[in-house]
Every structure is written in structure tokens, then in C-alpha cells.
């Protein structure tokens, strides 16, 4: 078998060849392909050169296929169907899918948005599974490495944003949460009061300063931090049992405060900042994947946002 350099072959000719072999006539092949008859005739001449075979020969009833043409008909249909499958967009059927969706983010942030996704999947994609990772980690690095499909975060990435897509899930203010028995529980905190308190804060990765410390540093002031947590889930316990106060997003506080002896209030005016925004992040490699698009849409529906 002679070796063929595919770069020298116009693969569009295979589509014309399939029509010629099935119709056994240039005119009908041209009609099938919505091409002019001269164009198909020229293509036939090129095909004869490529295959070193006439392919179609005149007969008493019109045209017949050569032996070579007859032998390649079955393979040709299979090849063209395979090419169509490669080029066609993959189909995603949620109801029959058994794929795993990998999501990472801080425990309380994922608790705000993932349960709604799970509820939708129960009805629309019952055999799909969510793998939820809330361990303290660099979630953006996990996205970069392809370890997860999505990250949910209120903190922007340190770099690599050109590789990421994001969509807004929620916007919320910050507030100070403390135990109901705290000395300042029934008093509006001034900046001086705030600085007299003992503070806890949540930092997932331990990198960078919390917003409050950045603002205080710019003012030449410093607060007394006594506790750093890597999870939000125990904040209410420390507020109830100690005199620690935390500054957290209001939507997280509302979840933490249910059934707990805690109160919250707005920060001192000097520490008030732009609302915090929570985003759903994903890597560019997954942007056009049908399963990924469906999950994005479901998460956004659950968050009351239009799909993107």
C-alpha cells in the first residue's frame, strides 16, 4: 500500500466522493451537495487523480462504480460519520448522566449555594454526583491543575485570572458578630470600642491580611487578634463562649446565627467598605463543556441569577 501524505489531500473531496458513489451520477451528486455540476465534475477529476482510479465508468445504464470505488463505499460512510462526531458538539443529557461535579470553596460559602444545586440535580440529573471539597486550600490553584470544575469564593485570585471565568452569585455587606452577652452587644461600636475588643478572623489559606487589618494599618492602628480559624463553622461557638468578635459577610452571619446566642451590627464607619461579592469561578478549559454549562446554569438558577 502506497503511503499518502494527508496534508496534500483536500478532505472536503471525501464528501463529494460519498455523494458521487451513492448517486452514481454527477448531476444528482451536484443536486445533493447543492453545488454546480461543473464544480462536481472538477472534484471528480481531482478524486480520480488522488485515487489513481476512474471511480465512475460509463455503462449501458449510465455509470457504474469501479471495483475500487465499491470497496471503499462502506469505509467512506464510516469515516465521514466519525468526522461528524468529532466535530459535532457533544450532547449532555442530565437525566442519564453519571458524571461527578467537583466543587471547592469555604464550608459556609459552599453551604449557601451547593444545596440548591443538589436539589435540582435530584430531579433533573438524579445519577450525577457532587464531590464537595471544603478543606482549607488554594482553590484557584486547584482549578488551574484541573482538580475541580468550580470554585466558590468571595476572595479574588492572586493571579492567573486570564485563565479563569467567573460569574457573580451574590453581593453582601460585612458585619460584626459577637456573643449575646458581650459587653458591646447592646452598644453601637465606635472605632475605639472596636480596637478594645479581642478579635478572631477566618483565613482559609493564611495568605494576606484581612480587610479590617489592611484598613487599620493604613490608619496607623492595629487590632488585638487572638484567634485565626480556617473554617467558618465554629465562629458562633467562639462568640457564645468567649469575648471574641468577628467581622464576616452578612449572608454568612445569617446562616451562622440560626439558633445561636449571637448578635451582629455594622462595623464602625472607618471600617465600612464596598460590599463583598461572591463569585463562581471556573477554568477556561471547561468553559464550552456541555456538562459544565448545565451545572453553571443550575447553580445560577439556585442563586437567583440568570445563567451565563
Coordinates of C-alpha atoms in Angstrom, one line a residue:
X1 CA 0.0 0.0 0.0
X2 CA 1.5 3.3 -1.0
X3 CA 1.9 5.9 1.7
X4 CA -0.3 9.0 1.4
X5 CA 0.5 12.5 2.7
X6 CA -2.8 13.7 4.1
X7 CA -1.7 17.3 4.1
X8 CA -1.7 17.1 0.3
X9 CA -5.3 15.9 0.2
X10 CA -8.4 18.2 0.4
X11 CA -10.5 16.2 2.8
X12 CA -13.6 18.1 1.6
X13 CA -13.3 15.9 -1.5
X14 CA -14.4 12.9 0.6
X15 CA -17.9 14.5 1.0
X16 CA -18.1 14.9 -2.8
X17 CA -16.9 11.3 -3.3
X18 CA -19.6 9.9 -1.0
X19 CA -22.3 11.7 -3.0
X20 CA -20.8 10.5 -6.3
X21 CA -20.6 6.9 -5.2
X22 CA -24.1 6.9 -3.7
X23 CA -25.8 8.7 -6.7
X24 CA -23.6 7.3 -9.4
X25 CA -24.1 10.4 -11.4
X26 CA -22.5 13.9 -11.5
X27 CA -25.8 15.8 -11.9
X28 CA -27.6 14.1 -9.0
X29 CA -24.5 14.4 -6.8
X30 CA -24.4 18.1 -7.5
X31 CA -28.0 18.5 -6.6
X32 CA -27.5 16.5 -3.3
X33 CA -24.5 18.7 -2.4
X34 CA -26.1 22.0 -3.6
X35 CA -23.1 22.5 -5.9
X36 CA -22.8 23.3 -9.5
X37 CA -22.4 20.4 -12.0
X38 CA -19.0 21.8 -13.3
X39 CA -17.7 22.1 -9.7
X40 CA -18.6 18.4 -9.0
X41 CA -17.0 17.4 -12.3
X42 CA -13.8 19.2 -11.4
X43 CA -13.9 17.5 -8.0
X44 CA -14.3 14.1 -9.7
X45 CA -11.2 14.7 -11.8
X46 CA -9.2 15.5 -8.7
X47 CA -10.6 12.4 -6.9
X48 CA -9.5 10.3 -9.9
X49 CA -6.0 11.7 -9.6
X50 CA -5.9 11.1 -5.8
X51 CA -7.1 7.5 -6.0
X52 CA -5.4 6.7 -9.4
X53 CA -8.7 5.2 -10.3
X54 CA -11.6 6.4 -12.5
X55 CA -14.2 5.6 -9.7
X56 CA -17.2 6.1 -12.1
X57 CA -17.3 4.5 -15.5
X58 CA -19.9 4.7 -18.2
X59 CA -22.2 1.7 -18.7
X60 CA -25.3 0.9 -20.7
X61 CA -27.5 2.2 -17.8
X62 CA -25.4 5.3 -17.1
X63 CA -22.5 4.9 -14.7
X64 CA -21.1 2.1 -12.6
X65 CA -18.7 2.1 -9.8
X66 CA -15.3 0.7 -10.3
X67 CA -14.1 -2.2 -8.1
X68 CA -12.0 0.2 -6.0
X69 CA -15.0 2.6 -5.6
X70 CA -17.3 -0.3 -4.5
X71 CA -14.7 -1.5 -1.9
X72 CA -14.3 1.9 -0.3
X73 CA -18.0 2.8 0.0
X74 CA -18.6 1.2 3.4
X75 CA -15.4 2.6 4.9
X76 CA -16.1 6.0 3.5
X77 CA -19.5 6.3 5.2
X78 CA -18.0 5.2 8.5
X79 CA -15.1 7.7 8.2
X80 CA -17.4 10.6 7.4
X81 CA -19.7 9.7 10.3
X82 CA -16.7 9.6 12.7
X83 CA -15.6 13.0 11.5
X84 CA -19.1 14.4 12.1
X85 CA -19.0 13.0 15.6
X86 CA -15.6 14.6 16.3
X87 CA -16.7 18.0 15.0
X88 CA -20.2 18.0 16.4
X89 CA -20.8 19.5 19.9
X90 CA -21.0 16.7 22.5
X91 CA -24.5 16.2 23.8
X92 CA -25.2 16.3 27.5
X93 CA -28.3 14.6 28.9
X94 CA -28.6 15.5 32.6
X95 CA -31.2 12.8 33.4
X96 CA -29.0 9.9 32.2
X97 CA -25.6 11.4 33.1
X98 CA -23.5 9.7 35.8
X99 CA -20.7 12.3 35.9
X100 CA -19.1 13.8 39.0
X101 CA -19.2 17.5 39.6
X102 CA -16.2 18.7 41.6
X103 CA -16.7 21.9 43.6
X104 CA -14.5 23.5 46.2
X105 CA -14.8 26.5 48.4
X106 CA -15.0 27.5 52.1
X107 CA -17.5 25.4 54.0
X108 CA -20.1 28.1 54.7
X109 CA -19.8 29.7 51.3
X110 CA -20.5 26.4 49.6
X111 CA -23.3 25.7 52.0
X112 CA -25.0 28.9 50.7
X113 CA -25.1 27.7 47.1
X114 CA -24.5 24.0 46.6
X115 CA -27.6 22.6 48.4
X116 CA -29.8 24.3 45.8
X117 CA -27.7 22.6 43.1
X118 CA -28.2 19.3 44.8
X119 CA -31.9 19.8 45.0
X120 CA -32.1 20.5 41.3
X121 CA -29.9 17.5 40.4
X122 CA -32.2 15.3 42.5
X123 CA -35.0 15.9 39.9
X124 CA -33.1 16.8 36.7
X125 CA -29.9 14.7 37.0
X126 CA -30.5 12.0 39.6
X127 CA -27.5 9.9 38.8
X128 CA -24.9 12.7 38.9
X129 CA -22.8 13.2 42.0
X130 CA -21.3 16.2 43.6
X131 CA -17.8 16.0 45.1
X132 CA -17.6 18.9 47.5
X133 CA -14.2 19.9 48.9
X134 CA -14.2 22.5 51.7
X135 CA -10.7 21.9 53.1
X136 CA -8.6 25.0 53.5
X137 CA -6.7 25.2 50.2
X138 CA -5.8 27.5 47.3
X139 CA -9.0 26.8 45.3
X140 CA -7.7 28.7 42.3
X141 CA -4.6 26.5 42.1
X142 CA -7.0 23.5 42.2
X143 CA -8.8 25.0 39.2
X144 CA -5.6 25.6 37.4
X145 CA -4.5 22.0 37.9
X146 CA -7.8 20.6 36.8
X147 CA -8.6 19.1 40.2
X148 CA -12.0 20.7 40.4
X149 CA -14.7 22.0 38.0
X150 CA -15.8 25.0 40.1
X151 CA -14.6 27.2 43.0
X152 CA -16.9 29.5 45.0
X153 CA -15.1 32.4 46.7
X154 CA -15.5 35.9 47.9
X155 CA -11.8 36.5 47.7
X156 CA -10.3 37.1 44.2
X157 CA -7.3 35.0 42.9
X158 CA -3.8 36.4 43.3
X159 CA -3.0 35.7 39.7
X160 CA -3.9 33.7 36.6
X161 CA -7.2 35.5 36.1
X162 CA -6.7 35.4 32.3
X163 CA -7.3 31.6 32.6
X164 CA -10.5 31.9 34.6
X165 CA -14.1 32.7 34.0
X166 CA -16.4 34.0 36.8
X167 CA -20.0 35.0 37.3
X168 CA -21.5 36.9 40.3
X169 CA -23.5 34.8 42.7
X170 CA -24.3 37.2 45.5
X171 CA -23.4 40.6 46.9
X172 CA -23.4 41.2 50.7
X173 CA -22.3 43.8 53.3
X174 CA -19.9 43.0 56.2
X175 CA -21.0 43.0 59.8
X176 CA -19.5 42.3 63.2
X177 CA -20.8 39.2 65.0
X178 CA -20.4 38.6 68.8
X179 CA -22.0 36.7 71.6
X180 CA -25.3 38.0 73.0
X181 CA -23.6 38.5 76.4
X182 CA -20.7 40.5 75.0
X183 CA -20.1 43.9 76.8
X184 CA -20.8 45.7 73.5
X185 CA -23.7 43.5 72.4
X186 CA -26.2 46.4 73.0
X187 CA -24.0 49.3 72.1
X188 CA -23.1 50.7 68.7
X189 CA -19.3 50.1 68.3
X190 CA -17.1 53.1 67.8
X191 CA -13.6 52.6 66.3
X192 CA -12.1 52.9 69.8
X193 CA -14.5 50.3 71.1
X194 CA -13.6 48.0 68.2
X195 CA -9.9 48.3 69.0
X196 CA -10.5 47.5 72.7
X197 CA -12.1 44.1 71.7
X198 CA -10.4 40.8 71.2
X199 CA -10.8 39.6 67.6
X200 CA -11.0 36.3 65.7
X201 CA -10.9 36.0 62.0
X202 CA -11.2 33.4 59.3
X203 CA -8.5 32.9 56.7
X204 CA -8.7 29.8 54.5
X205 CA -5.1 29.9 53.2
X206 CA -3.4 32.1 55.8
X207 CA -2.2 34.3 53.0
X208 CA -2.6 38.1 53.1
X209 CA -4.2 40.4 55.6
X210 CA -7.9 40.6 56.4
X211 CA -9.7 43.7 55.1
X212 CA -10.0 45.1 58.6
X213 CA -6.3 44.9 59.2
X214 CA -5.5 46.5 55.9
X215 CA -7.7 49.5 56.7
X216 CA -6.3 49.8 60.3
X217 CA -2.7 49.6 59.1
X218 CA -3.4 52.5 56.7
X219 CA -4.7 54.5 59.7
X220 CA -1.6 53.5 61.8
X221 CA -3.7 51.3 64.1
X222 CA -3.8 47.7 65.0
X223 CA -6.4 45.4 66.5
X224 CA -5.8 42.6 69.0
X225 CA -6.3 39.3 67.1
X226 CA -6.4 36.3 69.4
X227 CA -7.7 33.6 67.0
X228 CA -7.4 32.6 63.4
X229 CA -9.8 29.9 62.0
X230 CA -9.6 28.1 58.7
X231 CA -13.4 27.3 58.8
X232 CA -16.5 29.4 59.5
X233 CA -18.4 26.6 61.2
X234 CA -17.1 27.2 64.7
X235 CA -17.4 31.0 64.7
X236 CA -20.7 31.0 66.6
X237 CA -19.2 28.7 69.3
X238 CA -16.3 31.1 70.0
X239 CA -18.7 34.1 70.0
X240 CA -21.0 32.4 72.5
X241 CA -18.2 31.1 74.8
X242 CA -15.7 33.9 74.6
X243 CA -15.5 37.7 74.2
X244 CA -14.1 37.4 70.7
X245 CA -15.7 39.3 67.8
X246 CA -15.5 38.5 64.1
X247 CA -16.1 40.6 61.0
X248 CA -17.9 38.5 58.4
X249 CA -20.1 38.8 55.4
X250 CA -23.8 39.3 56.4
X251 CA -25.0 36.3 54.3
X252 CA -22.7 34.0 56.2
X253 CA -23.6 35.5 59.6
X254 CA -27.3 35.0 58.9
X255 CA -26.5 31.3 58.4
X256 CA -24.2 31.0 61.4
X257 CA -26.6 32.8 63.8
X258 CA -29.6 30.5 63.4
X259 CA -30.4 29.2 66.9
X260 CA -27.3 30.7 68.4
X261 CA -26.9 33.3 71.2
X262 CA -25.2 35.8 69.0
X263 CA -25.9 39.3 67.7
X264 CA -24.4 41.4 64.9
X265 CA -24.1 45.0 63.9
X266 CA -22.5 47.2 61.2
X267 CA -18.8 47.9 61.6
X268 CA -17.5 51.3 62.7
X269 CA -17.8 53.9 59.9
X270 CA -14.0 54.0 59.4
X271 CA -14.0 50.2 58.6
X272 CA -17.0 50.1 56.3
X273 CA -16.1 49.1 52.8
X274 CA -17.6 48.2 49.5
X275 CA -20.0 45.2 49.6
X276 CA -18.3 41.8 49.3
X277 CA -19.1 39.8 46.1
X278 CA -19.2 36.1 45.9
X279 CA -18.3 34.6 42.6
X280 CA -18.5 31.2 40.9
X281 CA -15.1 30.6 39.2
X282 CA -14.1 28.0 36.5
X283 CA -11.2 27.4 34.2
X284 CA -11.2 28.3 30.5
X285 CA -10.6 24.6 29.6
X286 CA -14.1 23.8 30.8
X287 CA -15.9 26.8 29.5
X288 CA -17.6 25.2 26.5
X289 CA -18.1 21.7 28.0
X290 CA -21.9 20.9 27.9
X291 CA -22.0 19.3 31.3
X292 CA -20.1 22.2 32.8
X293 CA -22.5 24.7 31.1
X294 CA -25.5 22.8 32.5
X295 CA -24.1 22.8 36.1
X296 CA -23.3 26.5 35.8
X297 CA -26.8 27.3 34.8
X298 CA -28.2 25.2 37.7
X299 CA -26.0 27.0 40.3
X300 CA -27.0 30.4 39.0
X301 CA -30.7 29.4 39.0
X302 CA -30.4 28.4 42.6
X303 CA -28.7 31.7 43.4
X304 CA -31.4 33.6 41.7
X305 CA -29.2 34.7 38.8
X306 CA -29.5 34.4 35.1
X307 CA -27.3 31.8 33.5
X308 CA -24.1 32.8 31.8

